[in-house]
Amino acid sequence: MKQMPHLDGIPSTPGKFKMDKSPYRLRWNSSPLAKLIFWSCVFLGVIFLFLFRSSPSNGMDSSTLQFDSSRRSLRTFSWGGPAWEKRVRSSARIRVQNGISVLVTGAAGFVGTHVSAALRRRGDGVLGIDNFNDYYDPSLKRARQALLERSGVFIVEGDINDQVLLKKLFDVVPFTHVMHLAAQAGVRYAMQNPSSYVHSNIAGFVNLLEVCKSANPQPAIVWASSSSVYGLNSKVPFSEKDRTDQPASLYAATKKAGEEIAHTYNHIYGLSLTGLRFFTVYGPWGRPDMAYFFFTRDILKGKSIPIFEAPNHGTVARDFTYIDDIVKGCLGALDTAEKSTGSGGKKRRPAQLRVFNLGNTSPLPVSDLVGILERLLKVKAKKMTMKLPRNGDVQFTHANISLAQRELGYEPTTDLQTGLKKFVRWYLNYYKSGKRSAE
């Protein structure tokens, strides 16, 4: 077996997380009937609208999928054939006793790359799928892809809205689990391209669940929700029992919609579903649209960086969570996920339904983040204090992780100083080695 390349911080051969207790079941907050009906109608209406708009035109070959120009993925993908199927089977082959076979969507993304690497390191079967869209520099995604493929993890180039492709993957491999990380990320970009969020985060999720419900056997599904679902909630720290019906951005609304959709497919079809609410993930191979990433770039270039300030000079703070800790939570969720209970698209008995916060529990002001970067880079930042814009950003995030600690064995161990040191080391090596040039 090929040795997994080091990802600067990926836990070495993470162990399985086992639990003897009965799984936690999601307790849905009570809300007025009218509000429930309203949200249900909105979500269903949007889903049907975009499923209708994204239907392939007549005569399209089954192995390709064209995308509307309003979306971020504009390429035509091809797949299939004996050689392709051989690569798919090889990548998904389980190499250890009691291992699992996982389809990772968004595998060339930040979290997807790290989770895929960790699964592969411990001997699980891993197959990725990613559309390599241009929301941020695709060359970074290609570099992640190359890193994974050197270890034997194959990433299929395709879109989760391509139902024919997804069905083919399940025909070739009887996946035991799906780690669904594909999504249109970012809060502010939703104001420029709202349709891309509905296309990926709602229609794409529904399409994936449609395929999973009919698969035999049905896989257990772990998927990425977001801390943004807490929206305008002012109670801290955020608990899974808190209300999540006041989203502050379209991104947050699509993730909240995903949680409601997950409940529906669990209830009707017996799919085992676990949602993970990530809190401000950072680290090596991260996303260039995140503040810690572009702060580092702009500080090195001598450019000014914006430091947002809440009303009445309030502090903006985030519960920064290092990627290694997020990976531990993802693997813990996969290892404690119960089997789905449906067959042939029909529910046999109640299935597991859970949601967990994955954070660091230590929110810090963004100004502290900048101070740490200044010391690590040995460069003084040029700061511009600006009012927090009304574009979906919230003043603070703070995770209550007691449930994940109890049920997943989740224990974050990396503080911001340590995590940023590892990120900066990776960044300087990646962009300053002559191999890449930061934009």
GROMACS .gro file of C-alpha atoms in nm, residues 27-429:
model
  403
   27ARG     CA    1  -3.463   1.711   1.915
   28TRP     CA    2  -3.637   1.957   1.691
   29ASN     CA    3  -3.727   2.289   1.848
   30SER     CA    4  -4.097   2.357   1.871
   31SER     CA    5  -4.222   2.645   1.656
   32PRO     CA    6  -4.558   2.781   1.551
   33LEU     CA    7  -4.739   2.571   1.294
   34ALA     CA    8  -4.771   2.862   1.054
   35LYS     CA    9  -4.394   2.919   1.053
   36LEU     CA   10  -4.329   2.551   0.989
   37ILE     CA   11  -4.572   2.545   0.698
   38PHE     CA   12  -4.420   2.862   0.553
   39TRP     CA   13  -4.061   2.731   0.562
   40SER     CA   14  -4.169   2.395   0.421
   41CYS     CA   15  -4.346   2.560   0.127
   42VAL     CA   16  -4.049   2.787   0.055
   43PHE     CA   17  -3.797   2.500   0.060
   44LEU     CA   18  -4.009   2.269  -0.152
   45GLY     CA   19  -4.091   2.542  -0.403
   46VAL     CA   20  -3.724   2.632  -0.450
   47ILE     CA   21  -3.625   2.266  -0.481
   48PHE     CA   22  -3.878   2.190  -0.752
   49LEU     CA   23  -3.794   2.512  -0.939
   50PHE     CA   24  -3.424   2.433  -0.961
   51LEU     CA   25  -3.468   2.064  -1.024
   52PHE     CA   26  -3.688   2.161  -1.319
   53ARG     CA   27  -3.438   2.416  -1.448
   54SER     CA   28  -3.144   2.176  -1.415
   55SER     CA   29  -3.308   1.887  -1.604
   56PRO     CA   30  -3.089   1.776  -1.896
   57SER     CA   31  -3.218   1.866  -2.239
   58ASN     CA   32  -3.354   1.596  -2.466
   59GLY     CA   33  -3.092   1.400  -2.652
   60MET     CA   34  -2.809   1.466  -2.405
   61ASP     CA   35  -2.570   1.176  -2.373
   62SER     CA   36  -2.605   0.998  -2.037
   63SER     CA   37  -2.238   1.044  -1.954
   64THR     CA   38  -2.235   1.423  -1.978
   65LEU     CA   39  -2.410   1.709  -1.804
   66GLN     CA   40  -2.424   2.068  -1.923
   67PHE     CA   41  -2.461   2.352  -1.673
   68ASP     CA   42  -2.651   2.676  -1.695
   69SER     CA   43  -2.424   2.979  -1.734
   70SER     CA   44  -2.554   3.128  -1.407
   71ARG     CA   45  -2.382   2.853  -1.211
   72ARG     CA   46  -2.022   2.820  -1.108
   73SER     CA   47  -1.958   2.486  -1.277
   74LEU     CA   48  -1.944   2.549  -1.650
   75ARG     CA   49  -1.765   2.242  -1.780
   76THR     CA   50  -1.886   1.924  -1.947
   77PHE     CA   51  -1.761   1.606  -1.781
   78SER     CA   52  -1.716   1.265  -1.934
   79TRP     CA   53  -1.680   0.934  -1.755
   80GLY     CA   54  -1.731   0.562  -1.791
   81GLY     CA   55  -1.559   0.266  -1.950
   82PRO     CA   56  -1.368  -0.034  -1.813
   83ALA     CA   57  -1.053   0.162  -1.720
   84TRP     CA   58  -1.258   0.426  -1.539
   85GLU     CA   59  -1.454   0.161  -1.347
   86LYS     CA   60  -1.131  -0.012  -1.250
   87ARG     CA   61  -0.997   0.312  -1.099
   88VAL     CA   62  -1.324   0.367  -0.912
   89ARG     CA   63  -1.319   0.016  -0.763
   90SER     CA   64  -0.952   0.035  -0.672
   91SER     CA   65  -0.990   0.367  -0.493
   92ALA     CA   66  -1.299   0.249  -0.300
   93ARG     CA   67  -1.149  -0.088  -0.201
   94ILE     CA   68  -1.135  -0.141   0.177
   95ARG     CA   69  -0.785  -0.237   0.291
   96VAL     CA   70  -0.837  -0.319   0.659
   97GLN     CA   71  -1.067  -0.548   0.853
   98ASN     CA   72  -1.393  -0.376   0.954
   99GLY     CA   73  -1.313  -0.080   0.730
  100ILE     CA   74  -1.574   0.128   0.552
  101SER     CA   75  -1.615   0.240   0.192
  102VAL     CA   76  -1.687   0.613   0.165
  103LEU     CA   77  -1.798   0.834  -0.123
  104VAL     CA   78  -1.664   1.182  -0.040
  105THR     CA   79  -1.835   1.464  -0.227
  106GLY     CA   80  -1.636   1.785  -0.262
  107ALA     CA   81  -1.321   1.575  -0.220
  108ALA     CA   82  -1.093   1.839  -0.376
  109GLY     CA   83  -1.220   2.099  -0.131
  110PHE     CA   84  -1.046   2.202   0.191
  111VAL     CA   85  -1.223   1.972   0.437
  112GLY     CA   86  -1.284   1.707   0.172
  113THR     CA   87  -0.913   1.666   0.102
  114HIS     CA   88  -0.820   1.628   0.468
  115VAL     CA   89  -1.104   1.385   0.544
  116SER     CA   90  -1.024   1.175   0.235
  117ALA     CA   91  -0.657   1.160   0.334
  118ALA     CA   92  -0.738   1.058   0.691
  119LEU     CA   93  -0.975   0.782   0.577
  120ARG     CA   94  -0.717   0.652   0.332
  121ARG     CA   95  -0.440   0.656   0.592
  122ARG     CA   96  -0.633   0.421   0.818
  123GLY     CA   97  -0.719   0.182   0.535
  124ASP     CA   98  -1.078   0.270   0.447
  125GLY     CA   99  -1.198   0.274   0.087
  126VAL     CA  100  -1.233   0.630  -0.045
  127LEU     CA  101  -1.370   0.763  -0.371
  128GLY     CA  102  -1.402   1.135  -0.430
  129ILE     CA  103  -1.623   1.342  -0.658
  130ASP     CA  104  -1.574   1.712  -0.731
  131ASN     CA  105  -1.673   1.952  -1.009
  132PHE     CA  106  -1.361   2.173  -0.967
  133ASN     CA  107  -1.564   2.491  -1.007
  134ASP     CA  108  -1.400   2.834  -1.018
  135TYR     CA  109  -1.545   2.992  -0.703
  136TYR     CA  110  -1.181   3.016  -0.602
  137ASP     CA  111  -0.858   2.929  -0.782
  138PRO     CA  112  -0.908   2.580  -0.934
  139SER     CA  113  -0.531   2.524  -0.939
  140LEU     CA  114  -0.539   2.485  -0.559
  141LYS     CA  115  -0.806   2.218  -0.597
  142ARG     CA  116  -0.596   2.046  -0.864
  143ALA     CA  117  -0.297   2.047  -0.630
  144ARG     CA  118  -0.509   1.883  -0.361
  145GLN     CA  119  -0.630   1.631  -0.617
  146ALA     CA  120  -0.272   1.544  -0.712
  147LEU     CA  121  -0.184   1.501  -0.346
  148LEU     CA  122  -0.469   1.257  -0.292
  149GLU     CA  123  -0.421   1.065  -0.614
  150ARG     CA  124  -0.055   0.998  -0.531
  151SER     CA  125  -0.190   0.792  -0.241
  152GLY     CA  126  -0.446   0.610  -0.453
  153VAL     CA  127  -0.755   0.824  -0.388
  154PHE     CA  128  -0.932   0.879  -0.720
  155ILE     CA  129  -1.149   1.190  -0.762
  156VAL     CA  130  -1.417   1.158  -1.025
  157GLU     CA  131  -1.469   1.486  -1.206
  158GLY     CA  132  -1.842   1.545  -1.203
  159ASP     CA  133  -2.130   1.724  -1.037
  160ILE     CA  134  -2.359   1.599  -0.762
  161ASN     CA  135  -2.656   1.719  -0.969
  162ASP     CA  136  -2.569   1.455  -1.230
  163GLN     CA  137  -2.800   1.177  -1.116
  164VAL     CA  138  -2.688   0.937  -1.389
  165LEU     CA  139  -2.327   0.965  -1.273
  166LEU     CA  140  -2.414   0.917  -0.906
  167LYS     CA  141  -2.624   0.609  -0.986
  168LYS     CA  142  -2.336   0.468  -1.187
  169LEU     CA  143  -2.098   0.514  -0.894
  170PHE     CA  144  -2.333   0.323  -0.666
  171ASP     CA  145  -2.371   0.052  -0.930
  172VAL     CA  146  -1.993   0.009  -0.940
  173VAL     CA  147  -1.932   0.035  -0.563
  174PRO     CA  148  -2.169  -0.061  -0.276
  175PHE     CA  149  -2.066   0.233  -0.057
  176THR     CA  150  -2.131   0.186   0.314
  177HIS     CA  151  -2.107   0.560   0.385
  178VAL     CA  152  -2.128   0.898   0.214
  179MET     CA  153  -1.935   1.199   0.346
  180HIS     CA  154  -2.119   1.488   0.179
  181LEU     CA  155  -1.901   1.799   0.178
  182ALA     CA  156  -1.976   1.942  -0.167
  183ALA     CA  157  -2.142   2.284  -0.137
  184GLN     CA  158  -2.129   2.641  -0.255
  185ALA     CA  159  -1.944   2.804   0.031
  186GLY     CA  160  -1.911   3.165   0.144
  187VAL     CA  161  -2.155   3.414   0.293
  188ARG     CA  162  -2.090   3.727   0.086
  189TYR     CA  163  -2.078   3.564  -0.257
  190ALA     CA  164  -2.448   3.479  -0.223
  191MET     CA  165  -2.529   3.841  -0.298
  192GLN     CA  166  -2.357   3.808  -0.638
  193ASN     CA  167  -2.469   3.459  -0.743
  194PRO     CA  168  -2.761   3.335  -0.532
  195SER     CA  169  -2.862   3.062  -0.778
  196SER     CA  170  -2.534   2.879  -0.729
  197TYR     CA  171  -2.621   2.823  -0.361
  198VAL     CA  172  -2.961   2.675  -0.437
  199HIS     CA  173  -2.816   2.466  -0.721
  200SER     CA  174  -2.543   2.312  -0.503
  201ASN     CA  175  -2.666   2.325  -0.144
  202ILE     CA  176  -3.032   2.237  -0.199
  203ALA     CA  177  -3.087   2.078  -0.541
  204GLY     CA  178  -2.752   1.896  -0.524
  205PHE     CA  179  -2.824   1.762  -0.177
  206VAL     CA  180  -3.171   1.643  -0.281
  207ASN     CA  181  -3.025   1.472  -0.587
  208LEU     CA  182  -2.769   1.291  -0.373
  209LEU     CA  183  -3.035   1.179  -0.125
  210GLU     CA  184  -3.257   1.058  -0.410
  211VAL     CA  185  -2.977   0.831  -0.530
  212CYS     CA  186  -2.889   0.715  -0.176
  213LYS     CA  187  -3.250   0.626  -0.090
  214SER     CA  188  -3.268   0.387  -0.387
  215ALA     CA  189  -2.922   0.235  -0.343
  216ASN     CA  190  -2.900  -0.122  -0.218
  217PRO     CA  191  -2.771  -0.119   0.045
  218GLN     CA  192  -2.853   0.236   0.148
  219PRO     CA  193  -2.543   0.414   0.281
  220ALA     CA  194  -2.523   0.604   0.609
  221ILE     CA  195  -2.475   0.974   0.532
  222VAL     CA  196  -2.270   1.233   0.720
  223TRP     CA  197  -2.295   1.582   0.577
  224ALA     CA  198  -2.166   1.933   0.637
  225SER     CA  199  -2.416   2.178   0.773
  226SER     CA  200  -2.278   2.503   0.917
  227SER     CA  201  -2.261   2.715   1.230
  228SER     CA  202  -2.422   2.985   1.018
  229VAL     CA  203  -2.763   2.822   1.079
  230TYR     CA  204  -2.764   2.992   1.420
  231GLY     CA  205  -2.802   3.320   1.234
  232LEU     CA  206  -2.926   3.603   1.452
  233ASN     CA  207  -2.941   3.386   1.763
  234SER     CA  208  -2.790   3.588   2.050
  235LYS     CA  209  -2.769   3.308   2.309
  236VAL     CA  210  -2.413   3.180   2.356
  237PRO     CA  211  -2.258   2.934   2.336
  238PHE     CA  212  -2.464   2.795   2.048
  239SER     CA  213  -2.628   2.464   2.131
  240GLU     CA  214  -2.791   2.212   1.898
  241LYS     CA  215  -3.115   2.275   2.092
  242ASP     CA  216  -3.116   2.648   2.008
  243ARG     CA  217  -3.350   2.797   1.748
  244THR     CA  218  -3.216   2.810   1.394
  245ASP     CA  219  -3.502   2.980   1.212
  246GLN     CA  220  -3.344   3.327   1.174
  247PRO     CA  221  -3.075   3.290   0.905
  248ALA     CA  222  -2.866   3.601   0.838
  249SER     CA  223  -2.756   3.500   0.487
  250LEU     CA  224  -2.874   3.298   0.190
  251TYR     CA  225  -2.589   3.055   0.255
  252ALA     CA  226  -2.720   3.000   0.607
  253ALA     CA  227  -3.075   2.957   0.475
  254THR     CA  228  -2.963   2.685   0.231
  255LYS     CA  229  -2.783   2.499   0.509
  256LYS     CA  230  -3.091   2.527   0.731
  257ALA     CA  231  -3.296   2.397   0.439
  258GLY     CA  232  -3.055   2.105   0.417
  259GLU     CA  233  -3.126   2.013   0.780
  260GLU     CA  234  -3.500   2.013   0.713
  261ILE     CA  235  -3.451   1.809   0.396
  262ALA     CA  236  -3.237   1.560   0.590
  263HIS     CA  237  -3.520   1.518   0.841
  264THR     CA  238  -3.764   1.450   0.557
  265TYR     CA  239  -3.552   1.180   0.390
  266ASN     CA  240  -3.480   1.019   0.725
  267HIS     CA  241  -3.851   1.014   0.811
  268ILE     CA  242  -3.979   0.887   0.477
  269TYR     CA  243  -3.699   0.664   0.346
  270GLY     CA  244  -3.508   0.549   0.654
  271LEU     CA  245  -3.178   0.714   0.559
  272SER     CA  246  -2.929   0.744   0.845
  273LEU     CA  247  -2.825   1.111   0.849
  274THR     CA  248  -2.578   1.304   1.064
  275GLY     CA  249  -2.535   1.679   1.016
  276LEU     CA  250  -2.217   1.854   1.131
  277ARG     CA  251  -2.222   2.227   1.203
  278PHE     CA  252  -1.865   2.343   1.134
  279PHE     CA  253  -1.733   2.654   1.310
  280THR     CA  254  -1.480   2.865   1.109
  281VAL     CA  255  -1.242   2.594   0.988
  282TYR     CA  256  -0.883   2.694   0.909
  283GLY     CA  257  -0.549   2.533   0.835
  284PRO     CA  258  -0.309   2.414   0.560
  285TRP     CA  259  -0.462   2.371   0.213
  286GLY     CA  260  -0.743   2.604   0.321
  287ARG     CA  261  -0.983   2.823   0.125
  288PRO     CA  262  -0.848   3.151  -0.019
  289ASP     CA  263  -1.179   3.328   0.050
  290MET     CA  264  -1.140   3.285   0.427
  291ALA     CA  265  -1.011   3.582   0.630
  292TYR     CA  266  -0.703   3.410   0.776
  293PHE     CA  267  -0.596   3.312   0.423
  294PHE     CA  268  -0.635   3.645   0.244
  295PHE     CA  269  -0.510   3.835   0.550
  296THR     CA  270  -0.184   3.638   0.519
  297ARG     CA  271  -0.162   3.714   0.147
  298ASP     CA  272  -0.235   4.085   0.185
  299ILE     CA  273  -0.009   4.137   0.487
  300LEU     CA  274   0.282   3.990   0.290
  301LYS     CA  275   0.199   4.215  -0.006
  302GLY     CA  276   0.173   4.526   0.210
  303LYS     CA  277  -0.195   4.570   0.133
  304SER     CA  278  -0.452   4.697   0.381
  305ILE     CA  279  -0.680   4.443   0.549
  306PRO     CA  280  -1.032   4.516   0.680
  307ILE     CA  281  -1.099   4.470   1.050
  308PHE     CA  282  -1.475   4.470   1.099
  309GLU     CA  283  -1.636   4.631   1.399
  310ALA     CA  284  -1.988   4.562   1.523
  311PRO     CA  285  -2.230   4.844   1.617
  312ASN     CA  286  -2.125   5.054   1.917
  313HIS     CA  287  -1.763   4.949   1.864
  314GLY     CA  288  -1.849   4.586   1.936
  315THR     CA  289  -1.593   4.311   1.889
  316VAL     CA  290  -1.627   4.063   1.604
  317ALA     CA  291  -1.517   3.717   1.721
  318ARG     CA  292  -1.504   3.368   1.575
  319ASP     CA  293  -1.475   3.017   1.714
  320PHE     CA  294  -1.173   2.925   1.499
  321THR     CA  295  -1.143   2.547   1.459
  322TYR     CA  296  -0.830   2.381   1.325
  323ILE     CA  297  -0.875   2.133   1.040
  324ASP     CA  298  -0.732   1.836   1.234
  325ASP     CA  299  -1.003   1.876   1.496
  326ILE     CA  300  -1.274   1.893   1.230
  327VAL     CA  301  -1.138   1.573   1.073
  328LYS     CA  302  -1.159   1.396   1.409
  329GLY     CA  303  -1.524   1.498   1.435
  330CYS     CA  304  -1.600   1.383   1.081
  331LEU     CA  305  -1.441   1.042   1.138
  332GLY     CA  306  -1.616   1.011   1.473
  333ALA     CA  307  -1.950   1.078   1.304
  334LEU     CA  308  -1.880   0.819   1.032
  335ASP     CA  309  -1.773   0.558   1.286
  336THR     CA  310  -2.080   0.601   1.507
  337ALA     CA  311  -2.330   0.628   1.222
  338GLU     CA  312  -2.586   0.349   1.227
  339LYS     CA  313  -2.693   0.173   0.909
  340SER     CA  314  -2.983   0.317   0.712
  341THR     CA  315  -3.304   0.121   0.753
  342GLY     CA  316  -3.462   0.144   0.408
  343SER     CA  317  -3.455  -0.095   0.115
  344GLY     CA  318  -3.561  -0.030  -0.241
  345GLY     CA  319  -3.657   0.324  -0.147
  346LYS     CA  320  -3.890   0.206   0.131
  347LYS     CA  321  -3.841   0.265   0.503
  348ARG     CA  322  -3.841  -0.050   0.719
  349ARG     CA  323  -3.804   0.108   1.063
  350PRO     CA  324  -3.692   0.436   1.225
  351ALA     CA  325  -3.340   0.545   1.134
  352GLN     CA  326  -3.072   0.747   1.308
  353LEU     CA  327  -3.092   1.127   1.280
  354ARG     CA  328  -2.835   1.351   1.450
  355VAL     CA  329  -2.676   1.695   1.438
  356PHE     CA  330  -2.357   1.808   1.611
  357ASN     CA  331  -2.157   2.125   1.662
  358LEU     CA  332  -1.789   2.090   1.572
  359GLY     CA  333  -1.606   2.392   1.708
  360ASN     CA  334  -1.317   2.485   1.934
  361THR     CA  335  -1.522   2.643   2.219
  362SER     CA  336  -1.278   2.937   2.246
  363PRO     CA  337  -1.398   3.230   2.034
  364LEU     CA  338  -1.134   3.497   1.978
  365PRO     CA  339  -1.155   3.849   1.834
  366VAL     CA  340  -1.051   3.877   1.471
  367SER     CA  341  -0.797   4.135   1.589
  368ASP     CA  342  -0.622   3.855   1.783
  369LEU     CA  343  -0.603   3.653   1.462
  370VAL     CA  344  -0.430   3.946   1.292
  371GLY     CA  345  -0.188   3.990   1.581
  372ILE     CA  346  -0.080   3.626   1.563
  373LEU     CA  347  -0.031   3.649   1.187
  374GLU     CA  348   0.182   3.963   1.229
  375ARG     CA  349   0.414   3.783   1.470
  376LEU     CA  350   0.439   3.469   1.255
  377LEU     CA  351   0.499   3.662   0.932
  378LYS     CA  352   0.718   3.924   1.101
  379VAL     CA  353   0.529   4.193   0.910
  380LYS     CA  354   0.311   4.472   1.050
  381ALA     CA  355  -0.039   4.466   0.905
  382LYS     CA  356  -0.200   4.776   0.758
  383LYS     CA  357  -0.544   4.768   0.920
  384MET     CA  358  -0.861   4.943   0.814
  385THR     CA  359  -1.137   4.946   1.075
  386MET     CA  360  -1.474   4.911   0.904
  387LYS     CA  361  -1.833   4.865   1.012
  388LEU     CA  362  -1.960   4.507   0.989
  389PRO     CA  363  -2.151   4.500   0.660
  390ARG     CA  364  -2.511   4.383   0.637
  391ASN     CA  365  -2.428   4.103   0.396
  392GLY     CA  366  -2.482   3.800   0.613
  393ASP     CA  367  -2.183   3.824   0.846
  394VAL     CA  368  -2.264   3.783   1.215
  395GLN     CA  369  -2.084   3.939   1.509
  396PHE     CA  370  -1.973   3.621   1.683
  397THR     CA  371  -1.982   3.242   1.682
  398HIS     CA  372  -1.930   3.015   1.982
  399ALA     CA  373  -1.987   2.639   1.989
  400ASN     CA  374  -2.122   2.427   2.270
  401ILE     CA  375  -1.964   2.090   2.186
  402SER     CA  376  -2.080   1.884   2.485
  403LEU     CA  377  -2.300   1.665   2.267
  404ALA     CA  378  -2.019   1.584   2.022
  405GLN     CA  379  -1.786   1.516   2.314
  406ARG     CA  380  -2.032   1.270   2.462
  407GLU     CA  381  -2.145   1.094   2.145
  408LEU     CA  382  -1.843   1.118   1.913
  409GLY     CA  383  -1.553   1.142   2.155
  410TYR     CA  384  -1.480   1.480   1.996
  411GLU     CA  385  -1.206   1.679   2.171
  412PRO     CA  386  -1.046   1.976   1.990
  413THR     CA  387  -0.681   2.015   2.090
  414THR     CA  388  -0.532   2.286   1.865
  415ASP     CA  389  -0.528   2.650   1.978
  416LEU     CA  390  -0.522   2.937   1.727
  417GLN     CA  391  -0.153   3.017   1.777
  418THR     CA  392  -0.049   2.658   1.702
  419GLY     CA  393  -0.289   2.616   1.413
  420LEU     CA  394  -0.191   2.941   1.243
  421LYS     CA  395   0.177   2.851   1.277
  422LYS     CA  396   0.111   2.533   1.078
  423PHE     CA  397  -0.095   2.723   0.822
  424VAL     CA  398   0.170   2.991   0.769
  425ARG     CA  399   0.439   2.727   0.727
  426TRP     CA  400   0.229   2.558   0.458
  427TYR     CA  401   0.138   2.888   0.290
  428LEU     CA  402   0.498   3.006   0.262
  429ASN     CA  403   0.608   2.671   0.128
   0.00000   0.00000   0.00000
